[in-house]
mmCIF file of C-alpha atoms in Angstrom:
data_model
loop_
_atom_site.group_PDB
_atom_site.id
_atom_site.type_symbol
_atom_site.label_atom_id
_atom_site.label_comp_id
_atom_site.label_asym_id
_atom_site.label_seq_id
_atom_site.Cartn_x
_atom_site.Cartn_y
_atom_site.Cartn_z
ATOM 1 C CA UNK A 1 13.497 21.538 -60.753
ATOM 2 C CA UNK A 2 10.922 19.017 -60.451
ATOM 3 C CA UNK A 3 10.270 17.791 -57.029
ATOM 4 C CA UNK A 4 11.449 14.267 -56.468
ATOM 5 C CA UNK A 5 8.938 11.436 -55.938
ATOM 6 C CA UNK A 6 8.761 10.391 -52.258
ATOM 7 C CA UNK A 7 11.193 7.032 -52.002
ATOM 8 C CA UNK A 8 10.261 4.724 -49.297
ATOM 9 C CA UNK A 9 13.407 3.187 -47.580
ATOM 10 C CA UNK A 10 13.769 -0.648 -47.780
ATOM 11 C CA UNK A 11 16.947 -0.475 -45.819
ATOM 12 C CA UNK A 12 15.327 -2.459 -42.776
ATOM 13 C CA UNK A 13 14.256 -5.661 -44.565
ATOM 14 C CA UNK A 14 16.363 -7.921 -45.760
ATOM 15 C CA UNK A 15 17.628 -9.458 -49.165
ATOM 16 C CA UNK A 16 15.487 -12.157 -48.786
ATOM 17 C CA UNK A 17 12.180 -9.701 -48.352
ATOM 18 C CA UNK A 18 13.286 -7.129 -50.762
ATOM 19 C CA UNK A 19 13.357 -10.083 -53.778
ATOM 20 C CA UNK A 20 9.805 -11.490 -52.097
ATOM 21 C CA UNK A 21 8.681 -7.956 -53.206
ATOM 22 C CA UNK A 22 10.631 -7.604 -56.565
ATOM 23 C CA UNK A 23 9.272 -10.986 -57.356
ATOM 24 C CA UNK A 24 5.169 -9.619 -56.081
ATOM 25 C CA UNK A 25 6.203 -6.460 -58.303
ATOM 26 C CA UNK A 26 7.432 -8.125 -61.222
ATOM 27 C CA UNK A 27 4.288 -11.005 -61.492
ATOM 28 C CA UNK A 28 2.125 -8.248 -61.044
ATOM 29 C CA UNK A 29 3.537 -6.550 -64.036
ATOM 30 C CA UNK A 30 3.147 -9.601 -65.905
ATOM 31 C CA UNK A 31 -0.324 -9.741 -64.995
ATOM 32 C CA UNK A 32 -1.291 -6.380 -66.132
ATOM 33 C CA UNK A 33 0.124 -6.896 -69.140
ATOM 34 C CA UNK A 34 -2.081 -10.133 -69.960
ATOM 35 C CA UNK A 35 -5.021 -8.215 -69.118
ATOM 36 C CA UNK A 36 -4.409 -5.622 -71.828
ATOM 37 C CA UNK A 37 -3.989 -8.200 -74.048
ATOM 38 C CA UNK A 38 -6.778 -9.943 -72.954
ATOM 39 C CA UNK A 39 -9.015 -6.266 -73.184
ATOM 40 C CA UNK A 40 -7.615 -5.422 -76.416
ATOM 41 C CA UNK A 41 -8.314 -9.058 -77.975
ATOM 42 C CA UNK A 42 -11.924 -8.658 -76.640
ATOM 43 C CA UNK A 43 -12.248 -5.191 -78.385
ATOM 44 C CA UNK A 44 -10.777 -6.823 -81.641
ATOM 45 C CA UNK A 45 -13.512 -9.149 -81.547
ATOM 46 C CA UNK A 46 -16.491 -7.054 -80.446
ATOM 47 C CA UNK A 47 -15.338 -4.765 -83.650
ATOM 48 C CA UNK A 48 -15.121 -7.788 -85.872
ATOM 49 C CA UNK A 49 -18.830 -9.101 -85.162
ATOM 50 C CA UNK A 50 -20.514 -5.472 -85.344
ATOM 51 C CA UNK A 51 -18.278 -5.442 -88.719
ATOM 52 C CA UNK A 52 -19.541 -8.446 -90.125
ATOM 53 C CA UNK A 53 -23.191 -6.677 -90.553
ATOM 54 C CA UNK A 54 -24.567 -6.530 -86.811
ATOM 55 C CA UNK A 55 -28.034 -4.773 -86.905
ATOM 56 C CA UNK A 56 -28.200 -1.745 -84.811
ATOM 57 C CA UNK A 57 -30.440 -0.637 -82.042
ATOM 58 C CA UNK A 58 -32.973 1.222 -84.523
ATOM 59 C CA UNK A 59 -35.268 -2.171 -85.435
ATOM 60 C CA UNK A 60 -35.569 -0.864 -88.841
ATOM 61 C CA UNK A 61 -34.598 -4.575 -90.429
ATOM 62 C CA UNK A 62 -36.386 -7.989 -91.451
ATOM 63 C CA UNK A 63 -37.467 -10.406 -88.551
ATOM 64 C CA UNK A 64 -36.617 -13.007 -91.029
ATOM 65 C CA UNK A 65 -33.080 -12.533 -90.967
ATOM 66 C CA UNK A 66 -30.571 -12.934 -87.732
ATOM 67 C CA UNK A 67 -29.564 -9.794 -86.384
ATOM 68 C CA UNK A 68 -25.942 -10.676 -85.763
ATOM 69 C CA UNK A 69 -24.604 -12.651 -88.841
ATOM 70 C CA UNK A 70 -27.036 -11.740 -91.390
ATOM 71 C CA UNK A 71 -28.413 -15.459 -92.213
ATOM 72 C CA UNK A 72 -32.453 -16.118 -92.684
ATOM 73 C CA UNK A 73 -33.886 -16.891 -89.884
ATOM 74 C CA UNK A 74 -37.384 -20.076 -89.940
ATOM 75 C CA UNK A 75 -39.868 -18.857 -91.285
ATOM 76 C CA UNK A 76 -41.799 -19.927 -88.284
ATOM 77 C CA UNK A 77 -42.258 -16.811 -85.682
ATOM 78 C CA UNK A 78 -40.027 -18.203 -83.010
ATOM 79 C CA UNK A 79 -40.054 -15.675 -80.226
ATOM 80 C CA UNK A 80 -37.371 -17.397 -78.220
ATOM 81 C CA UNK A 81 -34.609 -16.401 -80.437
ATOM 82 C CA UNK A 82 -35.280 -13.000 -79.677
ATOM 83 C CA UNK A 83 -31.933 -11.473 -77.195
ATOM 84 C CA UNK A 84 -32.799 -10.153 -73.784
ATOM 85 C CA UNK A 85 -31.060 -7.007 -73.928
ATOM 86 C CA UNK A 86 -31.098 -5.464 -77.735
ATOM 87 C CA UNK A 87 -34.697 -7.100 -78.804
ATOM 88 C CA UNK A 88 -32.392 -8.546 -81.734
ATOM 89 C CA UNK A 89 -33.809 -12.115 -83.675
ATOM 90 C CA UNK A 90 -30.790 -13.900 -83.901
ATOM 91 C CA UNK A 91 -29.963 -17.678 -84.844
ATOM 92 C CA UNK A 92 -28.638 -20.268 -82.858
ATOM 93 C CA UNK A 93 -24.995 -19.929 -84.022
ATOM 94 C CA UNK A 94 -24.823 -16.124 -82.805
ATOM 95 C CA UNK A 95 -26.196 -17.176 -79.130
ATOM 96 C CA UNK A 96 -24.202 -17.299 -76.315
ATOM 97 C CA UNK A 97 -25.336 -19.449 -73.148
ATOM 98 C CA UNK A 98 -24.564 -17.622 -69.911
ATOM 99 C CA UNK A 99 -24.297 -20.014 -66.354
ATOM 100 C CA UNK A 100 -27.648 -19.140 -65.196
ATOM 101 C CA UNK A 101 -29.116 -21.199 -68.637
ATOM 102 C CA UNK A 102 -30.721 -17.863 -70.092
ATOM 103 C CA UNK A 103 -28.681 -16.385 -73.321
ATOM 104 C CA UNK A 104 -27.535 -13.353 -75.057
ATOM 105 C CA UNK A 105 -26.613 -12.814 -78.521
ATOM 106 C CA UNK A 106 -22.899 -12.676 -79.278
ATOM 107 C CA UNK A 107 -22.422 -8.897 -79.476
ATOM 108 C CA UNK A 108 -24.458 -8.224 -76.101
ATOM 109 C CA UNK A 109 -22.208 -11.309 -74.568
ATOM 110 C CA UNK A 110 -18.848 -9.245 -75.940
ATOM 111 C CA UNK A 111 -20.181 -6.042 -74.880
ATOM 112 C CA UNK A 112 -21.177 -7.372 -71.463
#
């Protein structure tokens, strides 16, 4: 027989403590449960933007062309479109502006 989990007696507080903690318990559940939905919605999405024809890490692509959505890029050499993190060209629309004023693309943003 399975040894029993160690119960922790509540007998000394009263009703009015023992629903304070139900109450701490039961948000907390609620909580968690946002955050997995929260998680699993960001997932969705990161999966959903690498789908829709993200470049990968290997370079081997046209500069001319955003690395993220797939649309041509100017023709003039704009080296400030280029993402911090994965060296990717990517346009405007697949940028996203952190707090500090710098920016990452949208699947280093997600992945972040």
């Amino acid at each position: 027989m399975p040894a029993a989990p160690d119960l922790i007696n509540l007998g000394f507080l009263s009703d009015s403590e023992r629903e304070l903690i139900l109450e701490v318990l039961r948000r907390d559940q609620e909580l968690r449960m946002v955050e997995d939905q929260r998680v699993r919605k960001l997932k969705k999405e990161l999966l959903e933007v690498k789908r829709k024809g993200a470049k990968r890490g290997s370079g081997n692509y046209s500069d001319r062309s955003c690395g993220r959505c797939q649309e041509p890029l100017s023709r003039l050499p704009v080296f400030s479109n280029q993402c911090k993190m994965c060296n990717h060209y990517v346009c405007r629309n697949c940028q996203t502006f952190l707090p500090n004023g710098s920016w990452l693309c949208s699947v280093c943003t997600q992945e972040m």
